[in-house]
mmCIF file of N, CA and C in Angstrom:
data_model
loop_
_atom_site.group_PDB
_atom_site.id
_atom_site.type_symbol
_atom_site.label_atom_id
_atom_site.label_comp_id
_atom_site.label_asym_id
_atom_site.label_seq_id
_atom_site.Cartn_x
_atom_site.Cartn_y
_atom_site.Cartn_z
ATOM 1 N N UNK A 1 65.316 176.799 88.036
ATOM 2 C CA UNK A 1 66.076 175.764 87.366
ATOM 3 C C UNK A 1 66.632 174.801 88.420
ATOM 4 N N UNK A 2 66.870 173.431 88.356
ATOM 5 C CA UNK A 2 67.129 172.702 89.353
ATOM 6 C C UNK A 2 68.677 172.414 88.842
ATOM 7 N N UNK A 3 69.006 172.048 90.363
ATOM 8 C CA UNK A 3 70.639 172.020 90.496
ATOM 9 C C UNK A 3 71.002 170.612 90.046
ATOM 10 N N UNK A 4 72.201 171.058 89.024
ATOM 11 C CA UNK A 4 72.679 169.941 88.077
ATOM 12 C C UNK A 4 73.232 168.926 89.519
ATOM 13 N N UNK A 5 74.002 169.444 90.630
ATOM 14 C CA UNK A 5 74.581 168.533 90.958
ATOM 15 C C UNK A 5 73.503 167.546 92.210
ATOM 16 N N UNK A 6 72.520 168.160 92.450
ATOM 17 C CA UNK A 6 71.489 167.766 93.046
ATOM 18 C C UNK A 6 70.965 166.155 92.193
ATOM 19 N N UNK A 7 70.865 166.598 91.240
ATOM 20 C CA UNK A 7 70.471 165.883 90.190
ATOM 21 C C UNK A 7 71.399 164.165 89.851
ATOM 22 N N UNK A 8 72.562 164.995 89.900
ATOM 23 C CA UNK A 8 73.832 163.659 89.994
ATOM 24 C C UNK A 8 73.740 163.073 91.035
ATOM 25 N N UNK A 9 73.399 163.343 92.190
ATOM 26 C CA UNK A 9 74.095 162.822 93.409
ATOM 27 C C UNK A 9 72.278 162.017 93.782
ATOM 28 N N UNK A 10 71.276 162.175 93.126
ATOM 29 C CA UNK A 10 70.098 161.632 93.713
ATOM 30 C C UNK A 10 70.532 160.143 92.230
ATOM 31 N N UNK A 11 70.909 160.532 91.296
ATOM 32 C CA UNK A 11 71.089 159.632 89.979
ATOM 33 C C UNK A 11 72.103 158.169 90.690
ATOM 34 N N UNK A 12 73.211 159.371 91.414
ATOM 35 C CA UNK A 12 74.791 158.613 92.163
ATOM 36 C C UNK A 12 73.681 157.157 93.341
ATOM 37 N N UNK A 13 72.818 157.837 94.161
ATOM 38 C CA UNK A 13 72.430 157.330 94.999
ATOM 39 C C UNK A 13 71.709 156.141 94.378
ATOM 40 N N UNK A 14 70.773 156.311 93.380
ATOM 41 C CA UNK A 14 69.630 155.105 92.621
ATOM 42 C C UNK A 14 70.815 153.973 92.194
ATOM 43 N N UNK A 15 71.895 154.638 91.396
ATOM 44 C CA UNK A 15 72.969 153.541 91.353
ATOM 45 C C UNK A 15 73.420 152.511 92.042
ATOM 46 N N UNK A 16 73.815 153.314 93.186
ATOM 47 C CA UNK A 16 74.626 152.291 94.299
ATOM 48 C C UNK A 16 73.270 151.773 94.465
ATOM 49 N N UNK A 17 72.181 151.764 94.999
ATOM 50 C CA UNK A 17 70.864 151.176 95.307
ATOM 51 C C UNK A 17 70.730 149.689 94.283
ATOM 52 N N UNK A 18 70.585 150.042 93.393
ATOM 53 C CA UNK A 18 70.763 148.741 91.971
ATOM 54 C C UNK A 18 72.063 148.254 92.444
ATOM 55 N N UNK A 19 72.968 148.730 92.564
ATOM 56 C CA UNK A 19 74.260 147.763 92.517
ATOM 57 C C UNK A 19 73.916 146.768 93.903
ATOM 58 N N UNK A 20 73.469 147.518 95.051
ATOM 59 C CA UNK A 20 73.410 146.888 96.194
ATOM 60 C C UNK A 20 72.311 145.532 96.367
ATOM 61 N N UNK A 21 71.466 145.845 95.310
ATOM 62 C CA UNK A 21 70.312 144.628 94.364
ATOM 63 C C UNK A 21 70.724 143.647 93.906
ATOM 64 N N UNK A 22 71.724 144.014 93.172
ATOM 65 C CA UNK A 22 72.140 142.988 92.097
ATOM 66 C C UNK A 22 73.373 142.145 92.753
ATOM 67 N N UNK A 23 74.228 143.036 93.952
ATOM 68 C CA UNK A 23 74.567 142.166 94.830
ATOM 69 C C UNK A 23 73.542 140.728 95.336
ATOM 70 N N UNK A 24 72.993 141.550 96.217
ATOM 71 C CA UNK A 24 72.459 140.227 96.906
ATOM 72 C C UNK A 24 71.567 139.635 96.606
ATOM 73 N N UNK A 25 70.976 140.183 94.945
ATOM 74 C CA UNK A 25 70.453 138.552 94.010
ATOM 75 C C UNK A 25 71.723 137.974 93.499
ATOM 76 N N UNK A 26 72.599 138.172 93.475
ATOM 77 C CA UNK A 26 73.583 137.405 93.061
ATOM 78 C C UNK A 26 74.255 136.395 94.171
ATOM 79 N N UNK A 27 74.498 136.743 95.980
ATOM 80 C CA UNK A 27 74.038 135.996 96.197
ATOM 81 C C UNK A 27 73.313 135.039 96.811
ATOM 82 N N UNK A 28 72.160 135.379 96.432
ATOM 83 C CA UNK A 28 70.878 134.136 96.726
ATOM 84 C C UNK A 28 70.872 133.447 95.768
ATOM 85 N N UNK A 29 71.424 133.953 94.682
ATOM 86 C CA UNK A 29 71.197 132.922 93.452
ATOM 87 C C UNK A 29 72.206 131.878 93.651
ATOM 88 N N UNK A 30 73.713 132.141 94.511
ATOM 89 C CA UNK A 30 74.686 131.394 94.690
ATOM 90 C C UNK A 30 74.112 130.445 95.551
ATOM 91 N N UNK A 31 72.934 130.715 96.468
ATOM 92 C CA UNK A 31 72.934 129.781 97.584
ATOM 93 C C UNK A 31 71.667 128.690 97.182
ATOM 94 N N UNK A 32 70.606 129.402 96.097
ATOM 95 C CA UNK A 32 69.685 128.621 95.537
ATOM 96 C C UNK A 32 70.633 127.642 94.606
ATOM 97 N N UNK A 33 71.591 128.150 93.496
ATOM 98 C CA UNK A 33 72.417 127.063 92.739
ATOM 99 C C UNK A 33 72.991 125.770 93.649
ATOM 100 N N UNK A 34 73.459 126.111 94.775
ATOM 101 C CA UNK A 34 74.557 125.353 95.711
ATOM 102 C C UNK A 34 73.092 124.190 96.540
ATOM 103 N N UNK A 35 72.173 125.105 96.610
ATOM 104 C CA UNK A 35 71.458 123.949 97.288
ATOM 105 C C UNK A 35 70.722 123.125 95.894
ATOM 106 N N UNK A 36 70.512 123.681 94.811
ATOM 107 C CA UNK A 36 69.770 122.686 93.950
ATOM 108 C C UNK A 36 70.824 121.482 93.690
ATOM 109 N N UNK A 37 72.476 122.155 93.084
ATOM 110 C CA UNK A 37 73.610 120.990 93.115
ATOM 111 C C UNK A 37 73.276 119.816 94.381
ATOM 112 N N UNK A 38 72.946 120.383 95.494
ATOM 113 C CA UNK A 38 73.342 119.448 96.307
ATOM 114 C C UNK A 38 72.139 118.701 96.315
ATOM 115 N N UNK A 39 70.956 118.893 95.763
ATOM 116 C CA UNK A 39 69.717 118.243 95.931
ATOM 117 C C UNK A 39 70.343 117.387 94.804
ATOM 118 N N UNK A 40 70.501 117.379 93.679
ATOM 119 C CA UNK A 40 70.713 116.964 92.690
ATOM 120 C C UNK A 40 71.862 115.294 92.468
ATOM 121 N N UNK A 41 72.701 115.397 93.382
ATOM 122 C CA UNK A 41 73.111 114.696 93.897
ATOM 123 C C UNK A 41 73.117 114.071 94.923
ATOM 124 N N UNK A 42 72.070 114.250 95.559
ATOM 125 C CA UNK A 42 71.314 112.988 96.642
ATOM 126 C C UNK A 42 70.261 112.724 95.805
ATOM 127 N N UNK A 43 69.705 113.181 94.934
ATOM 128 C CA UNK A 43 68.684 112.375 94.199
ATOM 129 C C UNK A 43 69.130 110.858 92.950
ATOM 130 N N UNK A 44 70.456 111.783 92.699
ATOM 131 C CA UNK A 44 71.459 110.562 91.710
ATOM 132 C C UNK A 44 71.676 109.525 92.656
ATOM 133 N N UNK A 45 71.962 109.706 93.669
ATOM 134 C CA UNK A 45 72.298 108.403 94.479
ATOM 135 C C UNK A 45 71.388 108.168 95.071
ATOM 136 N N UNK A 46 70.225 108.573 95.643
ATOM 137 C CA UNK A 46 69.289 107.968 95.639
ATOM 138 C C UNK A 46 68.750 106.996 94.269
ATOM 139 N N UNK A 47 68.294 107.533 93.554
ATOM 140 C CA UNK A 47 67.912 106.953 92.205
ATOM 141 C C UNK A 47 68.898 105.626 91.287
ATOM 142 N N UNK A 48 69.798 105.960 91.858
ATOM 143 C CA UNK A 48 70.727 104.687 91.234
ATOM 144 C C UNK A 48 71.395 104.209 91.902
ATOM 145 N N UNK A 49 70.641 103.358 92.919
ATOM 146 C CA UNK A 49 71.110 102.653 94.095
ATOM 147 C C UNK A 49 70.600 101.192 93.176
ATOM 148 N N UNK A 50 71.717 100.441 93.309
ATOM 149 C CA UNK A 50 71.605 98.521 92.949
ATOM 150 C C UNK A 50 69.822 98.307 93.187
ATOM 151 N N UNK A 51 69.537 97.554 92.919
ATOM 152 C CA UNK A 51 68.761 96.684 93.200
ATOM 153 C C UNK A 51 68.462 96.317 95.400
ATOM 154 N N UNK A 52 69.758 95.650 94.742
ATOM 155 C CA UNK A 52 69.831 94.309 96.407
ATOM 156 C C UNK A 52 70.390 95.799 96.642
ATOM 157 N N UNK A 53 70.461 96.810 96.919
ATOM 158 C CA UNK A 53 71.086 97.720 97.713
ATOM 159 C C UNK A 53 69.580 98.368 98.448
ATOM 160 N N UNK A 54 68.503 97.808 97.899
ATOM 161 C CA UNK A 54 67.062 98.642 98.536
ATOM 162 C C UNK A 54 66.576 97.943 99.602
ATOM 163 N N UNK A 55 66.223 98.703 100.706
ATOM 164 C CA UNK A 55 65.213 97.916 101.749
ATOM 165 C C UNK A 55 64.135 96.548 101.405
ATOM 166 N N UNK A 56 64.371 96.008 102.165
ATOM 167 C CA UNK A 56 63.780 94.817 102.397
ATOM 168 C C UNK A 56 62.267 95.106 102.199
ATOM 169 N N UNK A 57 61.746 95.996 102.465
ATOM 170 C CA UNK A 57 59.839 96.211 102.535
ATOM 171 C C UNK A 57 60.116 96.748 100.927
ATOM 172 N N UNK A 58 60.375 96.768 100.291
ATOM 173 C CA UNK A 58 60.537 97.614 98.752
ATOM 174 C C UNK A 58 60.458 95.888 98.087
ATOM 175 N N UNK A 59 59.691 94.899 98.048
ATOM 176 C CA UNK A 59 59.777 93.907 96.807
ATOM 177 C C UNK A 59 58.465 93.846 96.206
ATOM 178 N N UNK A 60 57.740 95.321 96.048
ATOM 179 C CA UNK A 60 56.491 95.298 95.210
ATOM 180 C C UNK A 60 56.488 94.393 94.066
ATOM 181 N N UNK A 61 57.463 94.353 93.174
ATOM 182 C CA UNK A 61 57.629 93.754 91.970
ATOM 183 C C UNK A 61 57.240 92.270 92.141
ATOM 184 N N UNK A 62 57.655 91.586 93.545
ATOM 185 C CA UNK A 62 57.730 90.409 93.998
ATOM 186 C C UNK A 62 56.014 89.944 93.993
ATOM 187 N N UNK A 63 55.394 90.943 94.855
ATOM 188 C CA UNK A 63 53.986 90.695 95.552
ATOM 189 C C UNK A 63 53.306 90.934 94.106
ATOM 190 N N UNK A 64 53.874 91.482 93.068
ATOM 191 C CA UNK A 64 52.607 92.127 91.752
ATOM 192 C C UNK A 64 52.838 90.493 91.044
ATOM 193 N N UNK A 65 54.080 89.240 90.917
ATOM 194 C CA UNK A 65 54.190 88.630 90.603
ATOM 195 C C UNK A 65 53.156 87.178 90.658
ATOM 196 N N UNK A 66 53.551 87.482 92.387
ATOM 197 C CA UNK A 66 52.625 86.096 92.592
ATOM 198 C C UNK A 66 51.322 86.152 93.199
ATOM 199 N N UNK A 67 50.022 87.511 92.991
ATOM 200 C CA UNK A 67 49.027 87.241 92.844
ATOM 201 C C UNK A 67 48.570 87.019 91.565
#
């Protein structure tokens, strides 16, 4: 017959193992969230920059006009 407490303490061990998992996907997930936020907001300001706020080589619209 196998030993009940053998039994707990290999059960005790798989536990902490998962907990020690779910730690540190929790966080990578903090550091994947924190970098998508921060992508996310250099893309807003990228993307909604004025007009006259864009480089000078950017007047495609200009050159599609007057051929």
């Amino acid at each position: 017959m196998a030993d009940p407490m053998c039994d707990v303490a290999f059960l005790q061990d798989a536990v902490n193992e998962l907990w020690n998992q779910v730690r540190d996907l929790q966080w990578e997930l903090g550091e994947v969230r924190s970098r998508m936020l921060r992508e996310i907001c250099r893309l807003r300001r990228a993307l909604l920059l004025p007009v006259e706020d864009w480089p000078a080589g950017n007047d495609d619209a200009d050159n599609n006009n007057n051929n």
